[in-house]
C-alpha cells in the first residue's frame, strides 16, 4: 500500500462488491475522495466500509 493512500480495497467480481478499509483516522477528506474514486472507477459495484480485521479476513477467505 502506498503511504499517500488513505484506503485499501478488495474487489469481489462475482457479487459486484468493493470492500474498503479506511487506513487513516482523520476522515475529513477521505470520504469525498473515496466516493469520487468509487463512482468513476467502479460505478456498477456496491461499496462496503469495513474494519481492518474484517478486511483482512475477507482477503484471506476469498482468494
PDB file of C-alpha atoms in Angstrom:
ATOM      1  CA  UNK A   1       0.000   0.000   0.000  1.00  0.00           C
ATOM      2  CA  UNK A   2       1.282   3.445  -0.916  1.00  0.00           C
ATOM      3  CA  UNK A   3       1.898   5.808   2.038  1.00  0.00           C
ATOM      4  CA  UNK A   4      -0.293   8.532   0.486  1.00  0.00           C
ATOM      5  CA  UNK A   5      -3.236   6.125   0.124  1.00  0.00           C
ATOM      6  CA  UNK A   6      -5.969   6.605   2.714  1.00  0.00           C
ATOM      7  CA  UNK A   7      -7.777   3.368   1.987  1.00  0.00           C
ATOM      8  CA  UNK A   8      -7.258  -0.097   0.611  1.00  0.00           C
ATOM      9  CA  UNK A   9      -9.842  -2.140  -1.224  1.00  0.00           C
ATOM     10  CA  UNK A  10     -10.691  -5.665  -2.195  1.00  0.00           C
ATOM     11  CA  UNK A  11     -12.939  -6.301  -5.199  1.00  0.00           C
ATOM     12  CA  UNK A  12     -15.410  -9.200  -5.362  1.00  0.00           C
ATOM     13  CA  UNK A  13     -16.315  -9.502  -9.018  1.00  0.00           C
ATOM     14  CA  UNK A  14     -18.921 -12.239  -8.661  1.00  0.00           C
ATOM     15  CA  UNK A  15     -21.080 -10.179  -6.256  1.00  0.00           C
ATOM     16  CA  UNK A  16     -20.018  -6.734  -7.548  1.00  0.00           C
ATOM     17  CA  UNK A  17     -18.901  -5.509  -4.117  1.00  0.00           C
ATOM     18  CA  UNK A  18     -15.956  -3.300  -3.194  1.00  0.00           C
ATOM     19  CA  UNK A  19     -14.782  -3.938   0.357  1.00  0.00           C
ATOM     20  CA  UNK A  20     -12.925  -0.885   1.654  1.00  0.00           C
ATOM     21  CA  UNK A  21     -10.816  -0.355   4.744  1.00  0.00           C
ATOM     22  CA  UNK A  22     -10.043   3.280   5.566  1.00  0.00           C
ATOM     23  CA  UNK A  23      -6.478   3.408   6.839  1.00  0.00           C
ATOM     24  CA  UNK A  24      -6.397   6.974   8.129  1.00  0.00           C
ATOM     25  CA  UNK A  25      -8.069   8.073  11.371  1.00  0.00           C
ATOM     26  CA  UNK A  26      -8.636  11.609  10.038  1.00  0.00           C
ATOM     27  CA  UNK A  27     -11.703  11.117   7.832  1.00  0.00           C
ATOM     28  CA  UNK A  28     -12.167  14.772   6.804  1.00  0.00           C
ATOM     29  CA  UNK A  29     -11.142  14.456   3.142  1.00  0.00           C
ATOM     30  CA  UNK A  30     -11.224  10.710   2.713  1.00  0.00           C
ATOM     31  CA  UNK A  31     -14.986  10.339   2.297  1.00  0.00           C
ATOM     32  CA  UNK A  32     -15.195  12.755  -0.637  1.00  0.00           C
ATOM     33  CA  UNK A  33     -12.136  11.288  -2.352  1.00  0.00           C
ATOM     34  CA  UNK A  34     -13.314   7.724  -1.836  1.00  0.00           C
ATOM     35  CA  UNK A  35     -16.795   8.468  -3.153  1.00  0.00           C
ATOM     36  CA  UNK A  36     -15.431  10.182  -6.273  1.00  0.00           C
ATOM     37  CA  UNK A  37     -12.963   7.342  -6.937  1.00  0.00           C
ATOM     38  CA  UNK A  38     -15.644   4.679  -6.462  1.00  0.00           C
ATOM     39  CA  UNK A  39     -18.253   6.378  -8.692  1.00  0.00           C
ATOM     40  CA  UNK A  40     -15.806   6.952 -11.549  1.00  0.00           C
ATOM     41  CA  UNK A  41     -13.847   3.694 -11.417  1.00  0.00           C
ATOM     42  CA  UNK A  42     -16.418   1.120 -10.236  1.00  0.00           C
ATOM     43  CA  UNK A  43     -19.907   2.599 -10.804  1.00  0.00           C
ATOM     44  CA  UNK A  44     -21.623  -0.818 -11.000  1.00  0.00           C
ATOM     45  CA  UNK A  45     -20.282  -2.036  -7.656  1.00  0.00           C
ATOM     46  CA  UNK A  46     -21.731  -1.670  -4.171  1.00  0.00           C
ATOM     47  CA  UNK A  47     -19.311  -0.340  -1.581  1.00  0.00           C
ATOM     48  CA  UNK A  48     -18.891  -1.684   1.935  1.00  0.00           C
ATOM     49  CA  UNK A  49     -16.691   0.045   4.516  1.00  0.00           C
ATOM     50  CA  UNK A  50     -15.270  -2.465   6.989  1.00  0.00           C
ATOM     51  CA  UNK A  51     -12.821  -2.652   9.876  1.00  0.00           C
ATOM     52  CA  UNK A  52      -9.240  -3.730   9.375  1.00  0.00           C
ATOM     53  CA  UNK A  53      -9.913  -7.143  10.918  1.00  0.00           C
ATOM     54  CA  UNK A  54     -12.899  -7.878   8.681  1.00  0.00           C
ATOM     55  CA  UNK A  55     -10.981  -6.603   5.639  1.00  0.00           C
ATOM     56  CA  UNK A  56      -8.089  -8.978   6.326  1.00  0.00           C
ATOM     57  CA  UNK A  57     -10.483 -11.907   6.826  1.00  0.00           C
ATOM     58  CA  UNK A  58     -12.202 -11.157   3.506  1.00  0.00           C
ATOM     59  CA  UNK A  59      -8.893 -11.167   1.662  1.00  0.00           C
ATOM     60  CA  UNK A  60      -7.891 -14.481   3.237  1.00  0.00           C
ATOM     61  CA  UNK A  61     -11.186 -16.293   2.703  1.00  0.00           C
ATOM     62  CA  UNK A  62     -11.830 -15.015  -0.853  1.00  0.00           C
ATOM     63  CA  UNK A  63      -8.692 -15.510  -2.939  1.00  0.00           C
TER      64      UNK A  63
END
